[in-house]
């Protein structure tokens, strides 16, 4: 025969086990089981701190040198406005990379000289939590140079070259093969009528050399989610080389 524990004894056991007892609701006639586990509290993950890209430096206007030559100039340096070691380091690196060109323009204007650098600017591309900052420096003689930063807003950390390639399912070898194919196609499309002499092969071979696609080849993600690269294309006229932006196939 089953033996039932009186209600007052069960309450005494609960008092000893828990220290306090919450009275049962008036409409309930039975006592809750001592084996019933409490429902865990549901918590939400904290919302990531918003990441804002703003100007660390901004100057713009019109300028005329002592000879009467005139320019419209724009000088901007970006910064990542959020906490974290990576953001602080990247901001220092951005400033170090772009400030010499800014100072070149400021110095020329202070001395009344012609502008060599007329524009230092940047574009921000956002793809989900991935932020790419494409910085461009333009000279009066048509040479553009670039500097890029890739940053994950959810982890507040830099996305380095290897990590960015992995997001597109590529190792260095696969990237190199695609990069070379794009530059080869460019040469075939734009220089097909040039004689295949020693100078052509020098320009072609240096443009497709593996070293041209290493660390100094900037990577970023554009507004269509495409991975882009900026290698040197060795020139047949003018400067020794110019940078060119290529969008690789595929997107995030």
XYZ file of C-alpha atoms in Angstrom:
252
model
C 0.000 0.000 0.000
C 1.219 3.469 -0.881
C 1.840 5.882 1.976
C 1.111 9.581 1.359
C 3.191 12.340 2.944
C 0.936 14.853 4.675
C 0.921 18.342 3.102
C 2.409 19.975 6.220
C 5.362 17.546 6.124
C 5.984 18.252 2.435
C 6.014 21.987 3.132
C 8.530 21.421 5.931
C 10.799 19.553 3.532
C 10.566 22.342 0.998
C 11.414 24.923 3.651
C 14.511 22.994 4.599
C 15.595 22.503 1.018
C 14.920 25.971 -0.369
C 14.790 28.325 2.565
C 11.551 29.953 1.334
C 8.260 28.727 -0.020
C 6.020 30.663 -2.356
C 2.389 30.072 -1.529
C 0.440 28.207 -4.199
C -2.171 30.186 -6.148
C -5.586 30.066 -4.503
C -7.218 28.316 -7.470
C -4.729 25.402 -7.381
C -5.525 22.553 -5.018
C -2.369 20.496 -5.507
C 1.181 21.131 -4.359
C 3.898 21.433 -7.095
C 6.255 18.464 -7.372
C 9.566 18.820 -5.583
C 11.276 17.335 -8.666
C 10.056 20.007 -11.094
C 13.012 21.991 -12.518
C 12.725 25.784 -12.729
C 12.316 27.298 -16.195
C 15.604 28.949 -17.221
C 15.582 32.665 -17.857
C 15.758 33.546 -21.574
C 18.355 36.176 -22.397
C 19.234 37.852 -25.712
C 22.730 38.402 -27.051
C 23.803 42.021 -26.715
C 23.253 44.146 -29.805
C 26.575 44.955 -31.525
C 27.772 48.504 -31.015
C 27.111 50.493 -34.217
C 30.215 51.168 -36.280
C 30.442 54.585 -37.912
C 33.028 55.660 -40.468
C 33.605 59.398 -40.253
C 36.195 61.970 -41.271
C 39.285 62.205 -39.111
C 40.362 65.075 -41.377
C 38.415 67.094 -43.940
C 39.450 70.013 -46.130
C 38.033 71.143 -49.470
C 37.889 74.218 -51.634
C 39.379 75.955 -54.631
C 43.019 76.892 -55.046
C 45.090 78.901 -57.559
C 48.887 78.785 -57.616
C 51.279 81.679 -58.289
C 51.051 81.005 -62.032
C 47.276 81.233 -62.148
C 46.583 77.499 -62.426
C 43.455 76.483 -60.528
C 42.229 73.313 -58.853
C 39.309 72.087 -56.822
C 40.789 70.014 -54.020
C 39.382 67.540 -51.516
C 41.358 66.087 -48.605
C 39.667 63.468 -46.422
C 41.023 60.814 -44.096
C 38.578 58.273 -42.614
C 38.431 56.796 -39.159
C 36.486 53.904 -37.638
C 34.473 55.337 -34.767
C 34.116 52.442 -32.350
C 35.991 50.977 -29.410
C 38.525 48.186 -29.719
C 42.221 47.615 -30.329
C 41.789 46.775 -34.022
C 39.852 49.969 -34.740
C 42.458 52.082 -32.938
C 45.307 50.399 -34.820
C 43.582 50.669 -38.193
C 42.885 54.351 -37.587
C 46.573 54.940 -36.948
C 47.478 53.021 -40.096
C 44.923 54.923 -42.196
C 46.283 58.239 -41.018
C 49.893 57.181 -41.568
C 49.092 55.995 -45.104
C 47.148 59.081 -46.225
C 48.569 61.976 -44.238
C 51.767 62.349 -46.358
C 49.632 63.057 -49.451
C 47.486 65.494 -47.467
C 50.591 67.310 -46.200
C 51.952 67.448 -49.760
C 48.827 69.292 -50.889
C 48.758 71.570 -47.830
C 52.416 72.456 -48.253
C 51.977 73.251 -51.957
C 49.061 75.565 -51.202
C 50.939 77.290 -48.384
C 53.856 77.994 -50.760
C 51.707 79.022 -53.732
C 53.000 76.076 -55.777
C 51.174 73.865 -58.237
C 49.228 70.988 -56.711
C 50.669 67.548 -57.217
C 47.969 65.928 -55.058
C 44.513 67.330 -55.673
C 42.337 64.691 -54.027
C 42.551 62.334 -51.084
C 39.193 60.665 -50.572
C 37.507 57.427 -49.541
C 34.429 55.317 -50.223
C 32.746 53.016 -47.701
C 31.089 49.778 -48.822
C 28.880 47.818 -46.401
C 27.952 44.187 -47.025
C 26.190 42.802 -43.970
C 28.680 43.141 -41.119
C 31.644 43.550 -43.488
C 32.835 47.114 -44.002
C 35.360 47.925 -46.737
C 37.018 51.340 -46.877
C 38.562 52.176 -50.248
C 40.915 55.167 -50.053
C 42.175 56.904 -53.186
C 44.851 59.524 -53.744
C 44.779 61.363 -57.097
C 47.604 63.361 -58.627
C 47.458 66.145 -61.180
C 49.230 63.962 -63.748
C 46.680 61.137 -63.642
C 48.242 58.664 -61.227
C 45.921 57.165 -58.611
C 47.070 55.118 -55.640
C 44.895 53.140 -53.248
C 44.721 51.945 -49.671
C 42.050 49.614 -48.298
C 40.776 48.433 -44.922
C 38.317 45.594 -44.289
C 36.566 45.466 -40.925
C 33.926 43.216 -39.325
C 31.365 45.268 -37.389
C 30.036 42.248 -35.476
C 33.409 41.178 -34.049
C 34.987 44.656 -34.051
C 38.073 43.254 -35.723
C 40.040 43.608 -38.931
C 39.362 41.121 -41.714
C 42.823 40.383 -43.058
C 43.726 39.201 -46.543
C 43.573 35.479 -45.745
C 40.251 35.793 -43.921
C 38.727 37.853 -46.726
C 39.737 35.295 -49.340
C 38.279 32.492 -47.214
C 34.929 34.279 -47.149
C 34.906 33.764 -50.896
C 36.049 30.161 -50.613
C 39.553 30.832 -51.886
C 43.064 30.059 -50.773
C 46.009 32.111 -52.063
C 46.608 29.699 -54.952
C 43.017 29.950 -56.217
C 43.060 33.722 -55.909
C 46.340 33.927 -57.823
C 44.940 31.821 -60.675
C 41.844 34.031 -60.976
C 43.876 37.221 -60.689
C 46.265 36.190 -63.451
C 43.377 35.185 -65.709
C 41.732 38.598 -65.303
C 44.916 40.492 -66.117
C 45.611 38.211 -69.079
C 42.117 38.925 -70.424
C 42.747 42.646 -69.968
C 45.947 42.482 -72.022
C 44.259 40.495 -74.772
C 41.372 42.969 -74.944
C 43.316 46.244 -74.779
C 46.711 45.450 -76.315
C 45.917 42.862 -78.958
C 47.234 45.073 -81.787
C 50.627 45.761 -80.211
C 53.670 43.917 -81.556
C 54.807 41.033 -79.374
C 58.292 42.448 -78.921
C 60.549 42.462 -75.867
C 58.884 45.556 -74.439
C 55.430 43.989 -74.718
C 56.594 40.836 -72.959
C 58.233 42.889 -70.212
C 54.995 44.798 -69.553
C 52.902 41.650 -69.781
C 55.133 39.428 -67.662
C 55.619 41.970 -64.895
C 51.870 42.568 -64.715
C 51.199 38.834 -64.375
C 54.075 38.105 -62.005
C 52.872 36.416 -58.814
C 54.487 39.100 -56.676
C 52.155 41.660 -58.241
C 49.207 40.006 -56.480
C 50.770 39.643 -53.029
C 50.351 41.859 -49.975
C 50.671 45.193 -51.800
C 47.729 44.252 -54.051
C 44.814 45.832 -52.158
C 41.585 43.880 -51.690
C 38.103 45.164 -50.869
C 34.424 44.265 -51.375
C 32.377 46.596 -53.570
C 28.729 47.632 -53.338
C 27.677 44.527 -55.299
C 29.365 42.208 -52.819
C 32.144 41.331 -55.269
C 35.677 40.785 -54.103
C 37.905 43.318 -55.870
C 41.669 43.569 -56.297
C 43.916 46.490 -57.270
C 47.146 45.224 -58.861
C 49.700 47.167 -60.892
C 49.402 47.107 -64.665
C 52.748 47.922 -66.220
C 52.287 50.628 -68.798
C 53.231 51.089 -72.451
C 53.224 54.900 -72.121
C 53.430 57.511 -69.374
C 54.282 56.115 -65.964
C 55.962 52.781 -65.414
C 52.714 51.343 -64.086
C 49.194 52.295 -63.041
C 46.843 50.611 -60.585
C 43.680 49.042 -61.942
C 40.579 47.782 -60.122
C 39.306 44.335 -61.100
C 36.156 42.705 -59.722
C 36.568 38.966 -59.283
C 33.678 36.667 -60.067
C 31.358 35.723 -57.231
C 29.849 37.621 -54.327
C 29.181 37.166 -50.637
